[in-house]
Protein backbone atom coordinates (compact mmCIF):
# COMPACT_ATOMS: atom_id res chain seq x y z
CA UNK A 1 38.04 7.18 -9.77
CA UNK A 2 41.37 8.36 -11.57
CA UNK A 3 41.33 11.60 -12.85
CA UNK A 4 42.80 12.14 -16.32
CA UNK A 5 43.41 15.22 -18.16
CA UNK A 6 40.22 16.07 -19.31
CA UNK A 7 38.17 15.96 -16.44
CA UNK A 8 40.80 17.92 -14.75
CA UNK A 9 40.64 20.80 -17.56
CA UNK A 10 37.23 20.55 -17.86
CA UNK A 11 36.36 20.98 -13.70
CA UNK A 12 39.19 23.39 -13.66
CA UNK A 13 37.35 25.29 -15.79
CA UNK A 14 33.99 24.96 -14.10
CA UNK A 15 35.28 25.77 -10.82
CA UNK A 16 35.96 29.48 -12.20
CA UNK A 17 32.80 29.90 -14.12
CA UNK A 18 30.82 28.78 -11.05
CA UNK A 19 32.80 31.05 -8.73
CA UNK A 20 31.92 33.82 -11.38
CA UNK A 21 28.58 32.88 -11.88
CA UNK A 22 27.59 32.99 -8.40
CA UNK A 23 29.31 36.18 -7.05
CA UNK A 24 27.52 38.15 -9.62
CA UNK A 25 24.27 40.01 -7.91
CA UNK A 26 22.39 39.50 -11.07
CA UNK A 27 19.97 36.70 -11.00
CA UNK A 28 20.13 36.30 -15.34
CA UNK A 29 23.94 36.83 -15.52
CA UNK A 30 24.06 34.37 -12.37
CA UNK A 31 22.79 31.92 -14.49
CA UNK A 32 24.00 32.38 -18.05
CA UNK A 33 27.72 31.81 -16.29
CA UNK A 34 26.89 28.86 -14.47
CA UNK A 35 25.42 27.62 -18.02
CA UNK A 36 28.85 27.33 -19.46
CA UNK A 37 29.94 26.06 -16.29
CA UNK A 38 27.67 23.32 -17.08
CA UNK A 39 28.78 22.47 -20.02
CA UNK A 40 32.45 22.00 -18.53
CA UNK A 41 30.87 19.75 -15.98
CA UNK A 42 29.36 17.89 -18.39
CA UNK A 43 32.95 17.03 -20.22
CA UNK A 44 34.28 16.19 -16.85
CA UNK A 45 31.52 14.10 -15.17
CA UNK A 46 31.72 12.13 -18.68
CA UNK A 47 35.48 12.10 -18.25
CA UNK A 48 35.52 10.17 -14.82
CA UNK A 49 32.91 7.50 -16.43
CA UNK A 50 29.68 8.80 -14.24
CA UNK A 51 27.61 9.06 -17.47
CA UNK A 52 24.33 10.06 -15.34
CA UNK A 53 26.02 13.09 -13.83
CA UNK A 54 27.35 13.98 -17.25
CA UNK A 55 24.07 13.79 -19.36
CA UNK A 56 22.32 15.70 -16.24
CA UNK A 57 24.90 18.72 -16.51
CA UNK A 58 24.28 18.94 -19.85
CA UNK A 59 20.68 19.07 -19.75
CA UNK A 60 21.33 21.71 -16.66
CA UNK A 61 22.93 23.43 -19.33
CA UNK A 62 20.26 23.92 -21.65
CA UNK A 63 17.74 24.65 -18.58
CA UNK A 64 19.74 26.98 -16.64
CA UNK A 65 19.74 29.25 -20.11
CA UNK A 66 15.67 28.73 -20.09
CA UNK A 67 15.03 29.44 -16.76
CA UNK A 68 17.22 32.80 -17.14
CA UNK A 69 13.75 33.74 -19.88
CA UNK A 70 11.16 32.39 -18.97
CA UNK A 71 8.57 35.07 -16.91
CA UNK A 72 4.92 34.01 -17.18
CA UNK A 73 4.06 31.40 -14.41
CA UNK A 74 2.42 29.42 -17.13
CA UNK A 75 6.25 29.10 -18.60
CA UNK A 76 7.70 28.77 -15.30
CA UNK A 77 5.67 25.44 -15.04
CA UNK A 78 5.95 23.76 -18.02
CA UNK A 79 9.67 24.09 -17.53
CA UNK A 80 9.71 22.87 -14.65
CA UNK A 81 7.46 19.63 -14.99
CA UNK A 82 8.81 19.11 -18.02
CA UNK A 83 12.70 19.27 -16.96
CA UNK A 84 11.92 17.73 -14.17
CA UNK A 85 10.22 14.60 -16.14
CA UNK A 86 13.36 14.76 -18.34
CA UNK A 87 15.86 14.44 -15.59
CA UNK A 88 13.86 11.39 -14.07
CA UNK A 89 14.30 9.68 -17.80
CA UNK A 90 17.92 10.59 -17.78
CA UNK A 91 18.22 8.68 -14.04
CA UNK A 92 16.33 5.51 -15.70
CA UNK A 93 18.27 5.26 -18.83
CA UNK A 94 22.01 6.02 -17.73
CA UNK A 95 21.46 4.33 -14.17
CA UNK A 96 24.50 3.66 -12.51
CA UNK A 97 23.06 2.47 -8.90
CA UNK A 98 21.53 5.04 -6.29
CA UNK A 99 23.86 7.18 -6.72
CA UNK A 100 22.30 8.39 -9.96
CA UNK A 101 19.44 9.86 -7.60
CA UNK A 102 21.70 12.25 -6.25
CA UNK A 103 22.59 14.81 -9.69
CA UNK A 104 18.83 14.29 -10.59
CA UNK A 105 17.61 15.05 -6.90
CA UNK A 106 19.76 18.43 -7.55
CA UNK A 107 18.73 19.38 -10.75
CA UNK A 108 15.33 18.92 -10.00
CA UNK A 109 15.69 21.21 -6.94
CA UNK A 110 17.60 24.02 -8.76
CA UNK A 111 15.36 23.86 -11.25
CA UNK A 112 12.47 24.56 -9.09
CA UNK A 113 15.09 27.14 -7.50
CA UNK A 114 16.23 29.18 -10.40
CA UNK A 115 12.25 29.23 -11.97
CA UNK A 116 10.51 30.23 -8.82
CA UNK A 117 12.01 31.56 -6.51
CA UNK A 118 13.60 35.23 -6.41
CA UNK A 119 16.96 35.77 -6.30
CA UNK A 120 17.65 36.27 -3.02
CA UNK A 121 15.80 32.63 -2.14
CA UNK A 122 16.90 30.97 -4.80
CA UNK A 123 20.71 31.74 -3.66
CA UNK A 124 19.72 29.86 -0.24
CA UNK A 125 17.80 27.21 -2.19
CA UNK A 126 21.16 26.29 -4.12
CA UNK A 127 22.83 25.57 -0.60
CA UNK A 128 21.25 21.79 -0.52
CA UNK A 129 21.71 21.50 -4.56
CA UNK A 130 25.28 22.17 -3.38
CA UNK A 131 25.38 19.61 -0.60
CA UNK A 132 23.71 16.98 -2.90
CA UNK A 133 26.76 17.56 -5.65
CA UNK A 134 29.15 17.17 -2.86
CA UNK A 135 28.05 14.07 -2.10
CA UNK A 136 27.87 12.62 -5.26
CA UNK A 137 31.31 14.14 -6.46
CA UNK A 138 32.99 12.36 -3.17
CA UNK A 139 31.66 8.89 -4.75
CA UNK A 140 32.81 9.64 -8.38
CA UNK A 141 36.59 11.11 -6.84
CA UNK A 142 35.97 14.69 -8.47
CA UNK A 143 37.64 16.64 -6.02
CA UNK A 144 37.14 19.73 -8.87
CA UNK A 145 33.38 19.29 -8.37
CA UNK A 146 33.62 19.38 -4.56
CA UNK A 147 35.71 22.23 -4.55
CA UNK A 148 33.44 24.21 -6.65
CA UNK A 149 30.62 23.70 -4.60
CA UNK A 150 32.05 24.46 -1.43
CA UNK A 151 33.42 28.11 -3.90
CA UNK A 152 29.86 27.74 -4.94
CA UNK A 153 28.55 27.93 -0.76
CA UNK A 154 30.78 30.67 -0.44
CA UNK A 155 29.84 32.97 -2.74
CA UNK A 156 26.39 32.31 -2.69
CA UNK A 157 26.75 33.61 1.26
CA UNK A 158 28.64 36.61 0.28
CA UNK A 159 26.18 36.73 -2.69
CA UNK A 160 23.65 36.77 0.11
CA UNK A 161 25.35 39.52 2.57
CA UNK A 162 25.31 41.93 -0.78
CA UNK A 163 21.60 41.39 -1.90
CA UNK A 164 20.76 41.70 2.24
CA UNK A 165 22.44 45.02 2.54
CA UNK A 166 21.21 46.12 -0.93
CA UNK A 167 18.11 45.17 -0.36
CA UNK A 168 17.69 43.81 -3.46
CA UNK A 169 15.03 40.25 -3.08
């Protein structure tokens, strides 16, 4: 896919809030970055014409920013069956071919990441969310996208190293 303007503002952008988001030791302020980063991906996705990974990063927008509040398990499950059941409705109705499995496969998985698992697993959860938007950004030519998640691999390792010898789960 050609890359215009736009989607090369717009992943610029989300490269650096992702690389923020993730070097941060804090599980919330983890998140609340790598909500705005979402809503650049969402412009640039759009952008480059893959309208399934677009509408996904928006909705990862709105339930990264839930998952960083919700605390009772009872919460913690209703967001995640019911994101979860979203994303599968945002596959069916902006289907593009198999390749809209792949941002719904990942924001399913991140989702169950980010609301159950502690910060510490949820950092090596994120490695195959990672892997999964690598993929897909390869197909759709967003070399932004795959260089964010290889920044994202990275600092979620050294994110990893400083909760390890901080002790911090």
């Amino acid at each position: 896919m050609e890359q215009n303007l736009i989607s090369i503002v717009f992943g610029t952008m989300g490269i650096v809030l992702g690389a923020g988001a993730w070097l941060s030791i804090s599980k919330n302020k983890a998140l609340l970055i790598a909500c705005l980063g979402s809503i650049c991906w969402c412009i640039h996705f759009l952008a480059l014409g893959a309208v399934t990974a677009g509408i996904s990063n928006l909705f990862i927008a709105s339930r990264t920013f839930a998952a960083s509040k919700v605390t009772s398990p009872k919460q913690k499950n209703l967001l995640f069956f019911t994101v979860s059941f979203v994303f599968i409705l945002i596959a069916i109705y902006s289907w593009q071919g198999l390749i809209s499995v792949l941002p719904v496969t990942a924001a399913i998985w991140s989702t169950f990441c980010y609301t159950f698992l502690n910060n510490l697993k949820m950092r090596y959860g994120i490695v195959a969310s990672s892997l999964i938007w690598i993929t897909q950004s390869f197909y759709w030519g967003s070399w932004q996208n795959i260089l964010a998640e290889l920044m994202r691999l990275a600092a979620n390792f050294i994110g990893i190293k400083r909760l390890n010898s901080l002790s911090i789960k």
